[in-house]
Amino acid sequence: MSSGKIVDKSAQHTVQKQNECVKSTAPQHVMVILPAYNEEVSIGSIVLLTRYYADSVIVIDDGSSDRTAKIARKAGAEVIVHEVNEGKGAALKTGFEAADDLGADIIVTMDSDGQHNPAEIPKLVEPIIKGEADMVNGNRYLNGLDQNTPSYRRIGQTILDGVTKLNSGIQITDSQSGFRAFSASTKDVFRFKAKGMAIESEMLADAGKSGLRIAEVEIGVRYDVDCSTVNPIKHGFGVLFMILKDIEFNKPLYYLTIPGLVLGISGLVMGTFFIQDFTMGKSLYFGPTMLMILFIIIGSFMALTGILLHSISAILEDAKAF
């Protein structure tokens, strides 16, 4: 009996090693998605360079008013055009669906403004080819924040990384990177709801919720080609607001219950001091007393609402499982 079990385990281990070997050496169809909005200046060269390191390139022209689509086609990309600008999330959704239809094994996302180096694509897809990860995040700060990064970006990046970690549960040090690789099997994991750059954090939240294996590799970035017309501070606050809104629905205990408990406990502490003063014959002041009552009422309401939303979310997750 025991020898039979040993033989079975040995055979199983041999088959597993053979499968791993096949998985790591089998050809993988790598497809790159380039969301683009008015990128006629850079899109041609980016497509040409990317084709050296990928089997095919899909450009999603998201309502451009210039020659982005025309130049991308001439450079050899598959082009899909959104008649109106729908945002990066919608562009990525279109790209993922097209890549799946075209038989991609690995999907790579890149910005189309020239910030990312296509030569780093092989490094990005390697953990997926080896079967070590389902998603790979290109990290600009793997060995610490780049000193060439503008100071306002470093501060904003640190804040956005912190709230993204809270929302996703993933220890990522470059949550806003648009240079990523995905196993094609992950396409149904993502919501693609965010319209702006918050899509990066949203995808991490979805990946964390689905338990994807995530790896990070170091990449470079160029800031001298950043042609965005959006004010970076306004952009950062917009992304932060979207992440916090996502936390409100995904983790109501963090967003509502914990702050509510803090408020409620603060009100109770204030109340104990007021009662102590009152028993000693001191007068109660209207303003502080009303503030104490508001803290207790609002804190209790927030805490109970968070618990209720958490319970509803758990019930919905259980319903999806069935």
mmCIF file of C-alpha atoms in Angstrom:
data_model
loop_
_atom_site.group_PDB
_atom_site.id
_atom_site.type_symbol
_atom_site.label_atom_id
_atom_site.label_comp_id
_atom_site.label_asym_id
_atom_site.label_seq_id
_atom_site.Cartn_x
_atom_site.Cartn_y
_atom_site.Cartn_z
ATOM 1 C CA MET A 1 0.000 0.000 0.000
ATOM 2 C CA SER A 2 2.691 2.484 1.056
ATOM 3 C CA SER A 3 4.937 1.700 -1.932
ATOM 4 C CA GLY A 4 1.967 2.236 -4.259
ATOM 5 C CA LYS A 5 1.409 5.698 -2.807
ATOM 6 C CA ILE A 6 5.074 6.557 -3.270
ATOM 7 C CA VAL A 7 4.996 5.476 -6.904
ATOM 8 C CA ASP A 8 1.810 7.474 -7.530
ATOM 9 C CA LYS A 9 3.338 10.596 -5.994
ATOM 10 C CA SER A 10 6.516 10.124 -7.994
ATOM 11 C CA ALA A 11 4.573 9.729 -11.232
ATOM 12 C CA GLN A 12 2.411 12.731 -10.387
ATOM 13 C CA HIS A 13 5.526 14.809 -9.675
ATOM 14 C CA THR A 14 7.063 13.755 -13.000
ATOM 15 C CA VAL A 15 3.931 14.717 -14.950
ATOM 16 C CA GLN A 16 3.755 18.031 -13.099
ATOM 17 C CA LYS A 17 7.397 18.826 -13.942
ATOM 18 C CA GLN A 18 6.789 17.923 -17.582
ATOM 19 C CA ASN A 19 3.733 20.195 -17.699
ATOM 20 C CA GLU A 20 5.706 23.053 -16.130
ATOM 21 C CA CYS A 21 8.457 22.546 -18.677
ATOM 22 C CA VAL A 22 5.984 22.604 -21.564
ATOM 23 C CA LYS A 23 4.254 25.686 -20.126
ATOM 24 C CA SER A 24 7.507 27.598 -19.761
ATOM 25 C CA THR A 25 8.802 26.790 -23.228
ATOM 26 C CA ALA A 26 5.608 26.777 -25.329
ATOM 27 C CA PRO A 27 5.308 29.723 -27.763
ATOM 28 C CA GLN A 28 3.127 32.503 -26.375
ATOM 29 C CA HIS A 29 1.193 34.941 -28.550
ATOM 30 C CA VAL A 30 2.013 38.334 -27.047
ATOM 31 C CA MET A 31 -0.360 41.141 -27.986
ATOM 32 C CA VAL A 32 0.149 44.784 -26.971
ATOM 33 C CA ILE A 33 -2.754 47.175 -26.379
ATOM 34 C CA LEU A 34 -2.117 50.884 -26.899
ATOM 35 C CA PRO A 35 -4.977 53.169 -25.798
ATOM 36 C CA ALA A 36 -4.509 56.423 -27.700
ATOM 37 C CA TYR A 37 -6.138 59.837 -27.694
ATOM 38 C CA ASN A 38 -4.696 62.442 -30.090
ATOM 39 C CA GLU A 39 -1.257 60.780 -30.203
ATOM 40 C CA GLU A 40 -0.390 61.325 -33.875
ATOM 41 C CA VAL A 41 3.075 62.637 -32.939
ATOM 42 C CA SER A 42 4.230 59.495 -31.138
ATOM 43 C CA ILE A 43 1.947 56.632 -32.184
ATOM 44 C CA GLY A 44 3.772 55.671 -35.380
ATOM 45 C CA SER A 45 7.186 55.189 -33.803
ATOM 46 C CA ILE A 46 5.695 53.451 -30.751
ATOM 47 C CA VAL A 47 3.856 50.924 -32.934
ATOM 48 C CA LEU A 48 6.947 50.254 -35.074
ATOM 49 C CA LEU A 49 9.171 49.709 -32.024
ATOM 50 C CA THR A 50 6.565 47.585 -30.244
ATOM 51 C CA ARG A 51 6.199 45.224 -33.204
ATOM 52 C CA TYR A 52 9.820 44.106 -32.686
ATOM 53 C CA TYR A 53 8.907 42.697 -29.269
ATOM 54 C CA ALA A 54 5.313 41.525 -29.741
ATOM 55 C CA ASP A 55 3.404 39.324 -32.145
ATOM 56 C CA SER A 56 0.790 41.992 -32.794
ATOM 57 C CA VAL A 57 -0.259 45.475 -31.700
ATOM 58 C CA ILE A 58 -3.774 46.816 -31.184
ATOM 59 C CA VAL A 59 -4.319 50.566 -31.050
ATOM 60 C CA ILE A 60 -7.579 51.766 -29.530
ATOM 61 C CA ASP A 61 -8.194 55.228 -30.968
ATOM 62 C CA ASP A 62 -10.432 56.657 -28.263
ATOM 63 C CA GLY A 63 -12.209 59.434 -30.141
ATOM 64 C CA SER A 64 -9.113 61.227 -31.450
ATOM 65 C CA SER A 65 -9.594 64.304 -33.607
ATOM 66 C CA ASP A 66 -6.179 63.986 -35.277
ATOM 67 C CA ARG A 67 -4.515 61.339 -37.510
ATOM 68 C CA THR A 68 -3.802 58.828 -34.725
ATOM 69 C CA ALA A 69 -5.784 55.984 -36.341
ATOM 70 C CA LYS A 70 -4.411 56.581 -39.837
ATOM 71 C CA ILE A 71 -0.768 56.671 -38.722
ATOM 72 C CA ALA A 72 -1.190 53.627 -36.488
ATOM 73 C CA ARG A 73 -2.573 51.600 -39.390
ATOM 74 C CA LYS A 74 0.321 52.628 -41.643
ATOM 75 C CA ALA A 75 2.740 51.533 -38.924
ATOM 76 C CA GLY A 76 1.193 48.052 -38.939
ATOM 77 C CA ALA A 77 -1.188 48.057 -35.985
ATOM 78 C CA GLU A 78 -4.688 46.673 -35.775
ATOM 79 C CA VAL A 79 -6.814 49.755 -35.104
ATOM 80 C CA ILE A 80 -10.165 49.976 -33.376
ATOM 81 C CA VAL A 81 -11.835 53.389 -33.289
ATOM 82 C CA HIS A 82 -14.186 54.758 -30.659
ATOM 83 C CA GLU A 83 -16.224 57.480 -32.320
ATOM 84 C CA VAL A 84 -16.258 59.504 -29.090
ATOM 85 C CA ASN A 85 -13.803 59.642 -26.220
ATOM 86 C CA GLU A 86 -14.945 57.033 -23.688
ATOM 87 C CA GLY A 87 -11.932 57.030 -21.359
ATOM 88 C CA LYS A 88 -9.014 54.702 -20.735
ATOM 89 C CA GLY A 89 -11.089 52.060 -18.972
ATOM 90 C CA ALA A 90 -13.378 51.636 -21.979
ATOM 91 C CA ALA A 91 -10.372 51.610 -24.331
ATOM 92 C CA LEU A 92 -8.699 48.842 -22.334
ATOM 93 C CA LYS A 93 -11.937 46.848 -22.240
ATOM 94 C CA THR A 94 -12.200 47.050 -26.025
ATOM 95 C CA GLY A 95 -8.549 46.080 -26.342
ATOM 96 C CA PHE A 96 -8.819 43.077 -24.016
ATOM 97 C CA GLU A 97 -11.898 41.793 -25.856
ATOM 98 C CA ALA A 98 -10.176 42.183 -29.223
ATOM 99 C CA ALA A 99 -7.002 40.500 -27.972
ATOM 100 C CA ASP A 100 -9.017 37.551 -26.712
ATOM 101 C CA ASP A 101 -10.852 37.266 -30.037
ATOM 102 C CA LEU A 102 -7.515 37.296 -31.875
ATOM 103 C CA GLY A 103 -6.105 34.476 -29.733
ATOM 104 C CA ALA A 104 -3.674 36.312 -27.465
ATOM 105 C CA ASP A 105 -1.990 34.295 -24.715
ATOM 106 C CA ILE A 106 -0.437 37.328 -23.042
ATOM 107 C CA ILE A 107 -1.786 40.882 -23.131
ATOM 108 C CA VAL A 108 0.500 43.848 -22.539
ATOM 109 C CA THR A 109 -0.769 47.367 -21.886
ATOM 110 C CA MET A 110 1.377 50.411 -22.615
ATOM 111 C CA ASP A 111 0.919 54.163 -22.784
ATOM 112 C CA SER A 112 1.083 55.485 -26.327
ATOM 113 C CA ASP A 113 2.925 58.748 -25.593
ATOM 114 C CA GLY A 114 6.418 57.234 -25.589
ATOM 115 C CA GLN A 115 6.963 57.123 -21.821
ATOM 116 C CA HIS A 116 7.472 53.360 -21.874
ATOM 117 C CA ASN A 117 10.244 51.453 -23.634
ATOM 118 C CA PRO A 118 8.911 48.579 -25.818
ATOM 119 C CA ALA A 119 12.289 46.834 -25.452
ATOM 120 C CA GLU A 120 11.262 45.981 -21.884
ATOM 121 C CA ILE A 121 8.269 43.900 -23.023
ATOM 122 C CA PRO A 122 10.200 40.566 -22.903
ATOM 123 C CA LYS A 123 11.202 41.290 -19.300
ATOM 124 C CA LEU A 124 7.595 42.110 -18.439
ATOM 125 C CA VAL A 125 6.065 38.933 -19.892
ATOM 126 C CA GLU A 126 8.732 36.537 -18.620
ATOM 127 C CA PRO A 127 7.074 35.734 -15.245
ATOM 128 C CA ILE A 128 3.829 34.842 -17.065
ATOM 129 C CA ILE A 129 5.609 32.645 -19.611
ATOM 130 C CA LYS A 130 7.343 30.823 -16.746
ATOM 131 C CA GLY A 131 3.991 30.308 -15.026
ATOM 132 C CA GLU A 132 5.040 32.369 -12.006
ATOM 133 C CA ALA A 133 2.418 35.116 -12.291
ATOM 134 C CA ASP A 134 -0.984 35.966 -13.763
ATOM 135 C CA MET A 135 -0.270 39.693 -13.880
ATOM 136 C CA VAL A 136 2.989 41.647 -13.960
ATOM 137 C CA ASN A 137 3.265 45.271 -12.915
ATOM 138 C CA GLY A 138 5.982 47.394 -14.493
ATOM 139 C CA ASN A 139 7.475 49.232 -11.529
ATOM 140 C CA ARG A 140 9.299 52.554 -11.906
ATOM 141 C CA TYR A 141 10.252 52.606 -8.243
ATOM 142 C CA LEU A 142 11.207 49.021 -7.405
ATOM 143 C CA ASN A 143 14.495 50.193 -5.876
ATOM 144 C CA GLY A 144 13.074 53.375 -4.370
ATOM 145 C CA LEU A 145 11.602 56.542 -5.838
ATOM 146 C CA ASP A 146 13.549 57.726 -8.867
ATOM 147 C CA GLN A 147 15.254 61.027 -8.064
ATOM 148 C CA ASN A 148 14.598 62.142 -11.635
ATOM 149 C CA THR A 149 10.888 61.962 -10.933
ATOM 150 C CA PRO A 150 9.464 65.456 -10.282
ATOM 151 C CA SER A 151 8.854 66.074 -6.545
ATOM 152 C CA TYR A 152 5.106 66.622 -6.958
ATOM 153 C CA ARG A 153 4.876 63.240 -8.699
ATOM 154 C CA ARG A 154 6.785 61.516 -5.900
ATOM 155 C CA ILE A 155 4.475 62.939 -3.227
ATOM 156 C CA GLY A 156 1.335 62.145 -5.199
ATOM 157 C CA GLN A 157 2.607 58.677 -6.047
ATOM 158 C CA THR A 158 3.214 57.857 -2.383
ATOM 159 C CA ILE A 159 -0.316 58.926 -1.425
ATOM 160 C CA LEU A 160 -1.973 57.040 -4.292
ATOM 161 C CA ASP A 161 0.105 53.922 -3.584
ATOM 162 C CA GLY A 162 -1.043 53.978 0.040
ATOM 163 C CA VAL A 163 -4.770 54.202 -0.672
ATOM 164 C CA THR A 164 -4.466 51.659 -3.505
ATOM 165 C CA LYS A 165 -2.814 49.174 -1.134
ATOM 166 C CA LEU A 166 -5.668 49.737 1.321
ATOM 167 C CA ASN A 167 -8.243 49.124 -1.403
ATOM 168 C CA SER A 168 -6.582 46.166 -3.134
ATOM 169 C CA GLY A 169 -4.697 44.476 -0.323
ATOM 170 C CA ILE A 170 -1.715 44.192 -2.678
ATOM 171 C CA GLN A 171 1.743 45.435 -1.699
ATOM 172 C CA ILE A 172 2.500 47.419 -4.867
ATOM 173 C CA THR A 173 4.960 50.300 -4.951
ATOM 174 C CA ASP A 174 3.898 51.707 -8.332
ATOM 175 C CA SER A 175 0.128 51.546 -8.385
ATOM 176 C CA GLN A 176 -0.234 54.011 -11.275
ATOM 177 C CA SER A 177 1.945 52.204 -13.808
ATOM 178 C CA GLY A 178 0.271 51.741 -17.183
ATOM 179 C CA PHE A 179 2.942 49.286 -18.384
ATOM 180 C CA ARG A 180 1.646 45.841 -17.415
ATOM 181 C CA ALA A 181 1.331 42.282 -18.666
ATOM 182 C CA PHE A 182 -1.587 39.912 -18.145
ATOM 183 C CA SER A 183 -2.318 36.300 -18.838
ATOM 184 C CA ALA A 184 -5.216 36.341 -21.311
ATOM 185 C CA SER A 185 -7.193 34.161 -18.900
ATOM 186 C CA THR A 186 -7.547 37.156 -16.549
ATOM 187 C CA LYS A 187 -9.650 39.246 -18.952
ATOM 188 C CA ASP A 188 -12.955 38.608 -17.132
ATOM 189 C CA VAL A 189 -11.518 39.686 -13.777
ATOM 190 C CA PHE A 190 -11.540 43.400 -14.532
ATOM 191 C CA ARG A 191 -14.488 45.808 -14.470
ATOM 192 C CA PHE A 192 -13.011 48.547 -16.712
ATOM 193 C CA LYS A 193 -15.371 51.108 -15.169
ATOM 194 C CA ALA A 194 -12.969 53.963 -14.411
ATOM 195 C CA LYS A 195 -12.810 56.495 -17.214
ATOM 196 C CA GLY A 196 -9.536 58.207 -16.350
ATOM 197 C CA MET A 197 -6.182 57.134 -14.983
ATOM 198 C CA ALA A 198 -7.891 55.649 -11.915
ATOM 199 C CA ILE A 199 -8.256 52.519 -14.061
ATOM 200 C CA GLU A 200 -4.758 51.490 -12.919
ATOM 201 C CA SER A 201 -5.841 51.343 -9.265
ATOM 202 C CA GLU A 202 -9.193 49.790 -10.158
ATOM 203 C CA MET A 203 -7.479 46.921 -11.973
ATOM 204 C CA LEU A 204 -5.261 46.269 -8.950
ATOM 205 C CA ALA A 205 -8.333 46.193 -6.719
ATOM 206 C CA ASP A 206 -9.981 43.667 -9.053
ATOM 207 C CA ALA A 207 -6.799 41.590 -9.219
ATOM 208 C CA GLY A 208 -6.490 41.529 -5.444
ATOM 209 C CA LYS A 209 -10.133 40.585 -5.002
ATOM 210 C CA SER A 210 -9.749 37.703 -7.472
ATOM 211 C CA GLY A 211 -6.531 36.442 -5.885
ATOM 212 C CA LEU A 212 -4.351 36.829 -8.976
ATOM 213 C CA ARG A 213 -0.651 36.104 -8.627
ATOM 214 C CA ILE A 214 1.076 39.434 -9.186
ATOM 215 C CA ALA A 215 4.755 40.050 -9.851
ATOM 216 C CA GLU A 216 6.687 43.273 -10.359
ATOM 217 C CA VAL A 217 9.639 43.993 -12.619
ATOM 218 C CA GLU A 218 11.656 47.168 -12.817
ATOM 219 C CA ILE A 219 11.042 49.433 -15.811
ATOM 220 C CA GLY A 220 12.261 52.814 -16.951
ATOM 221 C CA VAL A 221 10.131 55.834 -17.807
ATOM 222 C CA ARG A 222 10.558 59.099 -19.682
ATOM 223 C CA TYR A 223 8.905 62.276 -18.420
ATOM 224 C CA ASP A 224 10.216 64.541 -21.159
ATOM 225 C CA VAL A 225 7.579 63.180 -23.552
ATOM 226 C CA ASP A 226 4.577 63.634 -21.242
ATOM 227 C CA CYS A 227 2.180 65.652 -23.386
ATOM 228 C CA SER A 228 -0.827 65.446 -21.095
ATOM 229 C CA THR A 229 -2.918 68.611 -21.015
ATOM 230 C CA VAL A 230 -4.458 67.700 -17.643
ATOM 231 C CA ASN A 231 -3.139 69.575 -14.616
ATOM 232 C CA PRO A 232 -1.143 66.941 -12.640
ATOM 233 C CA ILE A 233 -2.477 68.105 -9.259
ATOM 234 C CA LYS A 234 -6.058 68.043 -10.510
ATOM 235 C CA HIS A 235 -5.385 64.653 -12.070
ATOM 236 C CA GLY A 236 -3.969 63.297 -8.796
ATOM 237 C CA PHE A 237 -6.965 64.447 -6.751
ATOM 238 C CA GLY A 238 -9.297 62.958 -9.362
ATOM 239 C CA VAL A 239 -7.599 59.569 -9.100
ATOM 240 C CA LEU A 240 -7.587 59.773 -5.293
ATOM 241 C CA PHE A 241 -11.318 60.542 -5.236
ATOM 242 C CA MET A 242 -12.078 57.565 -7.501
ATOM 243 C CA ILE A 243 -10.006 55.210 -5.324
ATOM 244 C CA LEU A 244 -11.741 56.419 -2.157
ATOM 245 C CA LYS A 245 -15.100 55.961 -3.852
ATOM 246 C CA ASP A 246 -14.079 52.404 -4.744
ATOM 247 C CA ILE A 247 -13.028 51.751 -1.143
ATOM 248 C CA GLU A 248 -16.455 52.942 -0.001
ATOM 249 C CA PHE A 249 -18.090 50.045 -1.868
ATOM 250 C CA ASN A 250 -15.345 47.413 -1.624
ATOM 251 C CA LYS A 251 -14.282 47.971 1.982
ATOM 252 C CA PRO A 252 -17.002 49.862 3.863
ATOM 253 C CA LEU A 253 -15.517 48.788 7.199
ATOM 254 C CA TYR A 254 -12.406 50.849 6.399
ATOM 255 C CA TYR A 255 -14.282 53.729 4.815
ATOM 256 C CA LEU A 256 -17.206 54.072 7.239
ATOM 257 C CA THR A 257 -17.015 51.819 10.286
ATOM 258 C CA ILE A 258 -13.509 52.673 11.482
ATOM 259 C CA PRO A 259 -13.915 56.474 11.078
ATOM 260 C CA GLY A 260 -17.364 56.150 12.662
ATOM 261 C CA LEU A 261 -15.932 54.343 15.668
ATOM 262 C CA VAL A 262 -13.266 57.023 16.031
ATOM 263 C CA LEU A 263 -15.923 59.752 16.032
ATOM 264 C CA GLY A 264 -18.225 57.846 18.367
ATOM 265 C CA ILE A 265 -15.462 57.039 20.861
ATOM 266 C CA SER A 266 -14.283 60.671 20.746
ATOM 267 C CA GLY A 267 -17.824 61.762 21.594
ATOM 268 C CA LEU A 268 -18.034 59.300 24.489
ATOM 269 C CA VAL A 269 -14.680 60.440 25.871
ATOM 270 C CA MET A 270 -15.871 64.053 25.697
ATOM 271 C CA GLY A 271 -19.069 62.967 27.427
ATOM 272 C CA THR A 272 -17.216 61.390 30.370
ATOM 273 C CA PHE A 273 -15.335 64.637 30.973
ATOM 274 C CA PHE A 274 -18.550 66.663 30.732
ATOM 275 C CA ILE A 275 -20.335 64.370 33.197
ATOM 276 C CA GLN A 276 -17.391 64.582 35.570
ATOM 277 C CA ASP A 277 -17.454 68.390 35.395
ATOM 278 C CA PHE A 278 -21.240 68.440 35.858
ATOM 279 C CA THR A 279 -21.096 66.259 38.987
ATOM 280 C CA MET A 280 -18.538 68.681 40.413
ATOM 281 C CA GLY A 281 -20.967 71.541 39.949
ATOM 282 C CA LYS A 282 -19.503 73.065 36.829
ATOM 283 C CA SER A 283 -21.668 74.376 33.996
ATOM 284 C CA LEU A 284 -22.038 72.639 30.645
ATOM 285 C CA TYR A 285 -21.394 74.802 27.572
ATOM 286 C CA PHE A 286 -23.843 74.536 24.703
ATOM 287 C CA GLY A 287 -21.294 74.336 21.841
ATOM 288 C CA PRO A 288 -19.046 71.526 23.169
ATOM 289 C CA THR A 289 -22.090 69.582 24.373
ATOM 290 C CA MET A 290 -23.739 69.701 20.935
ATOM 291 C CA LEU A 291 -20.420 68.689 19.330
ATOM 292 C CA MET A 292 -20.240 65.690 21.653
ATOM 293 C CA ILE A 293 -23.791 64.650 20.725
ATOM 294 C CA LEU A 294 -23.066 65.051 16.990
ATOM 295 C CA PHE A 295 -19.907 62.948 17.284
ATOM 296 C CA ILE A 296 -21.816 60.141 18.972
ATOM 297 C CA ILE A 297 -24.792 60.228 16.580
ATOM 298 C CA ILE A 298 -22.786 60.583 13.340
ATOM 299 C CA GLY A 299 -20.140 58.094 14.487
ATOM 300 C CA SER A 300 -22.759 55.496 15.402
ATOM 301 C CA PHE A 301 -24.565 55.993 12.082
ATOM 302 C CA MET A 302 -21.327 55.630 10.062
ATOM 303 C CA ALA A 303 -20.227 52.540 11.992
ATOM 304 C CA LEU A 304 -23.587 50.790 11.614
ATOM 305 C CA THR A 305 -23.828 51.747 7.918
ATOM 306 C CA GLY A 306 -20.378 50.301 7.262
ATOM 307 C CA ILE A 307 -21.277 47.049 8.991
ATOM 308 C CA LEU A 308 -24.550 46.848 7.045
ATOM 309 C CA LEU A 309 -22.827 47.461 3.690
ATOM 310 C CA HIS A 310 -20.152 44.902 4.563
ATOM 311 C CA SER A 311 -22.830 42.319 5.332
ATOM 312 C CA ILE A 312 -24.658 43.055 2.064
ATOM 313 C CA SER A 313 -21.388 42.759 0.143
ATOM 314 C CA ALA A 314 -20.656 39.381 1.780
ATOM 315 C CA ILE A 315 -24.149 38.120 0.894
ATOM 316 C CA LEU A 316 -23.731 39.226 -2.729
ATOM 317 C CA GLU A 317 -20.329 37.510 -2.938
ATOM 318 C CA ASP A 318 -21.830 34.276 -1.583
ATOM 319 C CA ALA A 319 -24.660 34.556 -4.134
ATOM 320 C CA LYS A 320 -22.135 34.952 -6.963
ATOM 321 C CA ALA A 321 -20.278 31.869 -5.770
ATOM 322 C CA PHE A 322 -23.423 29.807 -6.340
#
